[in-house]
Amino acid sequence: MTVRLSTEEIEEALRGLDGWKTVDGREAIEKSFKFANFNQAFAFMTRVALKAEKMDHHPEWFNVYSRVDVTLATHDVEGLSSKDVALATFMNKIAS
Amino acid sequence: MTVRLSTEEIEEALRGLDGWKTVDGREAIEKSFKFANFNQAFAFMTRVALKAEKMDHHPEWFNVYSRVDVTLATHDVEGLSSKDVALATFMNKIAS
């Protein structure tokens, strides 16, 4: 069962997630990733897509050329869950 | 050399591009594509990414689960060019 994170749990998680912050007016987290070019940006998106599909937990994201803006939230709990933290951690790992 | 399309040329092109329309306040065209699920949406994005990279002409796009919102414009001409029409035509073809 997916559990909604408390404000304290979100703050704790964000301390370990470089570059991620909460979204104004919405219980979600966001980060803008910058790459060298479109090839690298889409390679990142492809790795994330495979991971997301496997987790059955998908990002909201915007891409223009070398930039990928990602927003994560968990619909089922109308907030954030450990799935968002796991996917954000994965993204940071493969983007670094 | 990439040439900026005139208003008449844009209108003419849009008549042949099902679902595409001009963006308010910006010389660009947009369309929202809907698929059965994330798998199909990202498969579409992957085919478009390969085409875009080959054309060296990239979309601005937003994806959430089964939806892909695309905006096309040509930076070099600060408007629309035949490249946008070609990429939009490709997207319609593979999405249908």
Tab-separated table of C-alpha atoms in Angstrom:
chain	number	residue	atom	x	y	z
A	1	MET	CA	0.000	0.000	0.000
A	2	THR	CA	1.265	3.450	-0.903
A	3	VAL	CA	1.432	5.843	2.050
A	4	ARG	CA	1.391	9.638	1.859
A	5	LEU	CA	4.520	11.232	3.312
A	6	SER	CA	4.188	13.767	6.111
A	7	THR	CA	5.674	17.254	5.822
A	8	GLU	CA	8.545	16.146	8.073
A	9	GLU	CA	9.207	13.077	5.953
A	10	ILE	CA	9.227	15.196	2.787
A	11	GLU	CA	11.708	17.654	4.306
A	12	GLU	CA	13.902	14.781	5.425
A	13	ALA	CA	13.807	13.197	1.969
A	14	LEU	CA	14.622	16.487	0.215
A	15	ARG	CA	17.771	16.892	2.285
A	16	GLY	CA	19.104	13.830	0.494
A	17	LEU	CA	17.848	14.817	-2.968
A	18	ASP	CA	20.145	17.388	-4.546
A	19	GLY	CA	18.289	20.000	-6.613
A	20	TRP	CA	14.752	18.860	-5.819
A	21	LYS	CA	12.275	21.237	-4.191
A	22	THR	CA	8.595	21.332	-3.376
A	23	VAL	CA	6.193	22.851	-5.899
A	24	ASP	CA	4.326	26.017	-4.890
A	25	GLY	CA	0.640	25.381	-4.326
A	26	ARG	CA	0.814	21.651	-4.897
A	27	GLU	CA	2.059	18.642	-2.972
A	28	ALA	CA	4.735	17.617	-5.445
A	29	ILE	CA	8.478	17.930	-6.015
A	30	GLU	CA	10.314	19.278	-9.053
A	31	LYS	CA	13.753	19.552	-10.563
A	32	SER	CA	15.161	20.922	-13.811
A	33	PHE	CA	17.895	18.759	-15.348
A	34	LYS	CA	20.334	20.220	-17.882
A	35	PHE	CA	22.364	18.124	-20.301
A	36	ALA	CA	24.905	18.784	-23.049
A	37	ASN	CA	22.429	18.303	-25.886
A	38	PHE	CA	19.149	16.658	-26.943
A	39	ASN	CA	20.802	13.268	-27.384
A	40	GLN	CA	21.847	13.182	-23.738
A	41	ALA	CA	18.565	14.643	-22.495
A	42	PHE	CA	16.522	12.028	-24.322
A	43	ALA	CA	18.862	9.232	-23.264
A	44	PHE	CA	18.129	10.287	-19.669
A	45	MET	CA	14.397	10.331	-20.384
A	46	THR	CA	14.560	6.871	-21.903
A	47	ARG	CA	16.288	5.395	-18.862
A	48	VAL	CA	13.753	7.080	-16.597
A	49	ALA	CA	10.862	5.867	-18.752
A	50	LEU	CA	11.952	2.234	-18.419
A	51	LYS	CA	12.332	2.635	-14.666
A	52	ALA	CA	8.979	4.425	-14.363
A	53	GLU	CA	7.184	1.735	-16.322
A	54	LYS	CA	8.716	-0.960	-14.156
A	55	MET	CA	7.668	0.913	-10.979
A	56	ASP	CA	4.282	1.747	-12.521
A	57	HIS	CA	4.979	5.272	-11.323
A	58	HIS	CA	5.358	7.939	-13.988
A	59	PRO	CA	6.746	11.467	-14.044
A	60	GLU	CA	5.232	14.637	-15.448
A	61	TRP	CA	7.965	16.159	-17.552
A	62	PHE	CA	8.727	18.857	-20.073
A	63	ASN	CA	11.637	18.714	-22.484
A	64	VAL	CA	13.094	21.335	-24.746
A	65	TYR	CA	16.405	20.436	-26.385
A	66	SER	CA	18.917	19.794	-23.567
A	67	ARG	CA	16.596	20.590	-20.642
A	68	VAL	CA	14.222	18.234	-18.819
A	69	ASP	CA	11.892	19.687	-16.171
A	70	VAL	CA	10.431	16.958	-13.980
A	71	THR	CA	7.534	17.016	-11.508
A	72	LEU	CA	6.781	14.053	-9.282
A	73	ALA	CA	3.693	13.312	-7.204
A	74	THR	CA	1.587	10.287	-6.332
A	75	HIS	CA	-2.022	10.506	-7.518
A	76	ASP	CA	-3.239	7.659	-5.307
A	77	VAL	CA	-2.329	9.514	-2.116
A	78	GLU	CA	-2.903	13.053	-3.482
A	79	GLY	CA	0.584	13.977	-2.331
A	80	LEU	CA	4.043	12.485	-2.153
A	81	SER	CA	5.023	8.909	-1.408
A	82	SER	CA	8.172	6.830	-1.165
A	83	LYS	CA	7.757	6.121	-4.890
A	84	ASP	CA	8.515	9.768	-5.665
A	85	VAL	CA	11.601	9.684	-3.484
A	86	ALA	CA	12.754	6.468	-5.161
A	87	LEU	CA	12.237	7.840	-8.686
A	88	ALA	CA	13.907	11.168	-7.825
A	89	THR	CA	16.868	9.297	-6.339
A	90	PHE	CA	17.160	7.195	-9.495
A	91	MET	CA	17.084	10.319	-11.700
A	92	ASN	CA	19.804	12.036	-9.679
A	93	LYS	CA	21.938	8.916	-9.853
A	94	ILE	CA	21.810	8.473	-13.620
A	95	ALA	CA	22.053	12.217	-14.367
A	96	SER	CA	25.234	12.666	-12.359
B	1	MET	CA	18.634	27.917	-45.601
B	2	THR	CA	15.576	27.805	-43.390
B	3	VAL	CA	12.830	30.222	-44.443
B	4	ARG	CA	10.108	31.636	-42.206
B	5	LEU	CA	6.621	30.760	-43.392
B	6	SER	CA	4.138	33.537	-44.095
B	7	THR	CA	0.744	33.639	-42.374
B	8	GLU	CA	-0.835	32.340	-45.575
B	9	GLU	CA	1.640	29.483	-45.815
B	10	ILE	CA	0.987	28.536	-42.182
B	11	GLU	CA	-2.783	28.516	-42.742
B	12	GLU	CA	-2.312	26.385	-45.832
B	13	ALA	CA	-0.073	23.934	-43.965
B	14	LEU	CA	-2.475	23.655	-41.027
B	15	ARG	CA	-5.303	22.635	-43.338
B	16	GLY	CA	-3.353	19.452	-43.995
B	17	LEU	CA	-2.296	18.873	-40.384
B	18	ASP	CA	-5.122	17.305	-38.415
B	19	GLY	CA	-5.305	18.563	-34.807
B	20	TRP	CA	-2.563	21.181	-35.012
B	21	LYS	CA	-3.294	24.819	-34.276
B	22	THR	CA	-1.362	28.025	-33.779
B	23	VAL	CA	-0.297	29.003	-30.271
B	24	ASP	CA	-1.779	32.164	-28.773
B	25	GLY	CA	0.765	34.964	-28.498
B	26	ARG	CA	3.569	33.063	-30.157
B	27	GLU	CA	4.478	32.028	-33.683
B	28	ALA	CA	4.342	28.294	-33.083
B	29	ILE	CA	1.991	25.340	-33.561
B	30	GLU	CA	0.780	22.844	-30.981
B	31	LYS	CA	-1.097	19.575	-30.647
B	32	SER	CA	-2.004	17.296	-27.757
B	33	PHE	CA	-1.623	13.599	-28.523
B	34	LYS	CA	-3.462	10.976	-26.462
B	35	PHE	CA	-2.434	7.328	-26.299
B	36	ALA	CA	-3.680	4.202	-24.539
B	37	ASN	CA	-0.989	4.292	-21.853
B	38	PHE	CA	2.528	5.475	-20.968
B	39	ASN	CA	4.155	2.692	-22.953
B	40	GLN	CA	2.535	3.887	-26.173
B	41	ALA	CA	3.082	7.558	-25.388
B	42	PHE	CA	6.792	7.058	-24.791
B	43	ALA	CA	7.124	4.808	-27.839
B	44	PHE	CA	5.747	7.725	-29.857
B	45	MET	CA	8.186	10.112	-28.196
B	46	THR	CA	11.095	7.798	-28.960
B	47	ARG	CA	10.252	7.609	-32.650
B	48	VAL	CA	9.880	11.390	-32.769
B	49	ALA	CA	13.176	11.861	-30.889
B	50	LEU	CA	15.089	9.820	-33.454
B	51	LYS	CA	13.464	11.757	-36.300
B	52	ALA	CA	14.086	15.097	-34.578
B	53	GLU	CA	17.741	14.293	-33.998
B	54	LYS	CA	18.172	13.303	-37.622
B	55	MET	CA	16.491	16.552	-38.763
B	56	ASP	CA	18.379	18.530	-36.126
B	57	HIS	CA	15.002	20.067	-35.338
B	58	HIS	CA	13.583	19.365	-31.898
B	59	PRO	CA	10.141	19.694	-30.315
B	60	GLU	CA	9.136	21.278	-27.022
B	61	TRP	CA	6.966	18.692	-25.354
B	62	PHE	CA	5.238	17.805	-22.112
B	63	ASN	CA	4.275	14.269	-21.138
B	64	VAL	CA	2.117	12.987	-18.343
B	65	TYR	CA	1.241	9.289	-18.528
B	66	SER	CA	-0.628	8.732	-21.811
B	67	ARG	CA	-0.650	12.356	-22.991
B	68	VAL	CA	1.997	14.178	-25.015
B	69	ASP	CA	1.570	17.929	-25.627
B	70	VAL	CA	3.839	19.137	-28.415
B	71	THR	CA	4.827	22.659	-29.468
B	72	LEU	CA	6.836	23.277	-32.626
B	73	ALA	CA	8.658	26.408	-33.760
B	74	THR	CA	11.918	27.264	-35.498
B	75	HIS	CA	14.287	29.364	-33.392
B	76	ASP	CA	16.489	30.367	-36.334
B	77	VAL	CA	13.642	32.182	-38.066
B	78	GLU	CA	11.764	33.222	-34.890
B	79	GLY	CA	8.638	31.636	-36.291
B	80	LEU	CA	7.586	28.590	-38.260
B	81	SER	CA	9.411	26.890	-41.116
B	82	SER	CA	8.966	23.889	-43.376
B	83	LYS	CA	10.822	21.858	-40.709
B	84	ASP	CA	7.890	22.304	-38.321
B	85	VAL	CA	5.453	21.197	-40.989
B	86	ALA	CA	7.611	18.166	-41.758
B	87	LEU	CA	7.929	17.148	-38.107
B	88	ALA	CA	4.207	17.693	-37.434
B	89	THR	CA	3.368	15.597	-40.500
B	90	PHE	CA	5.658	12.823	-39.243
B	91	MET	CA	4.039	12.885	-35.785
B	92	ASN	CA	0.526	12.653	-37.218
B	93	LYS	CA	1.582	9.773	-39.427
B	94	ILE	CA	3.087	7.632	-36.684
B	95	ALA	CA	0.387	8.501	-34.117
B	96	SER	CA	-2.473	7.429	-36.372
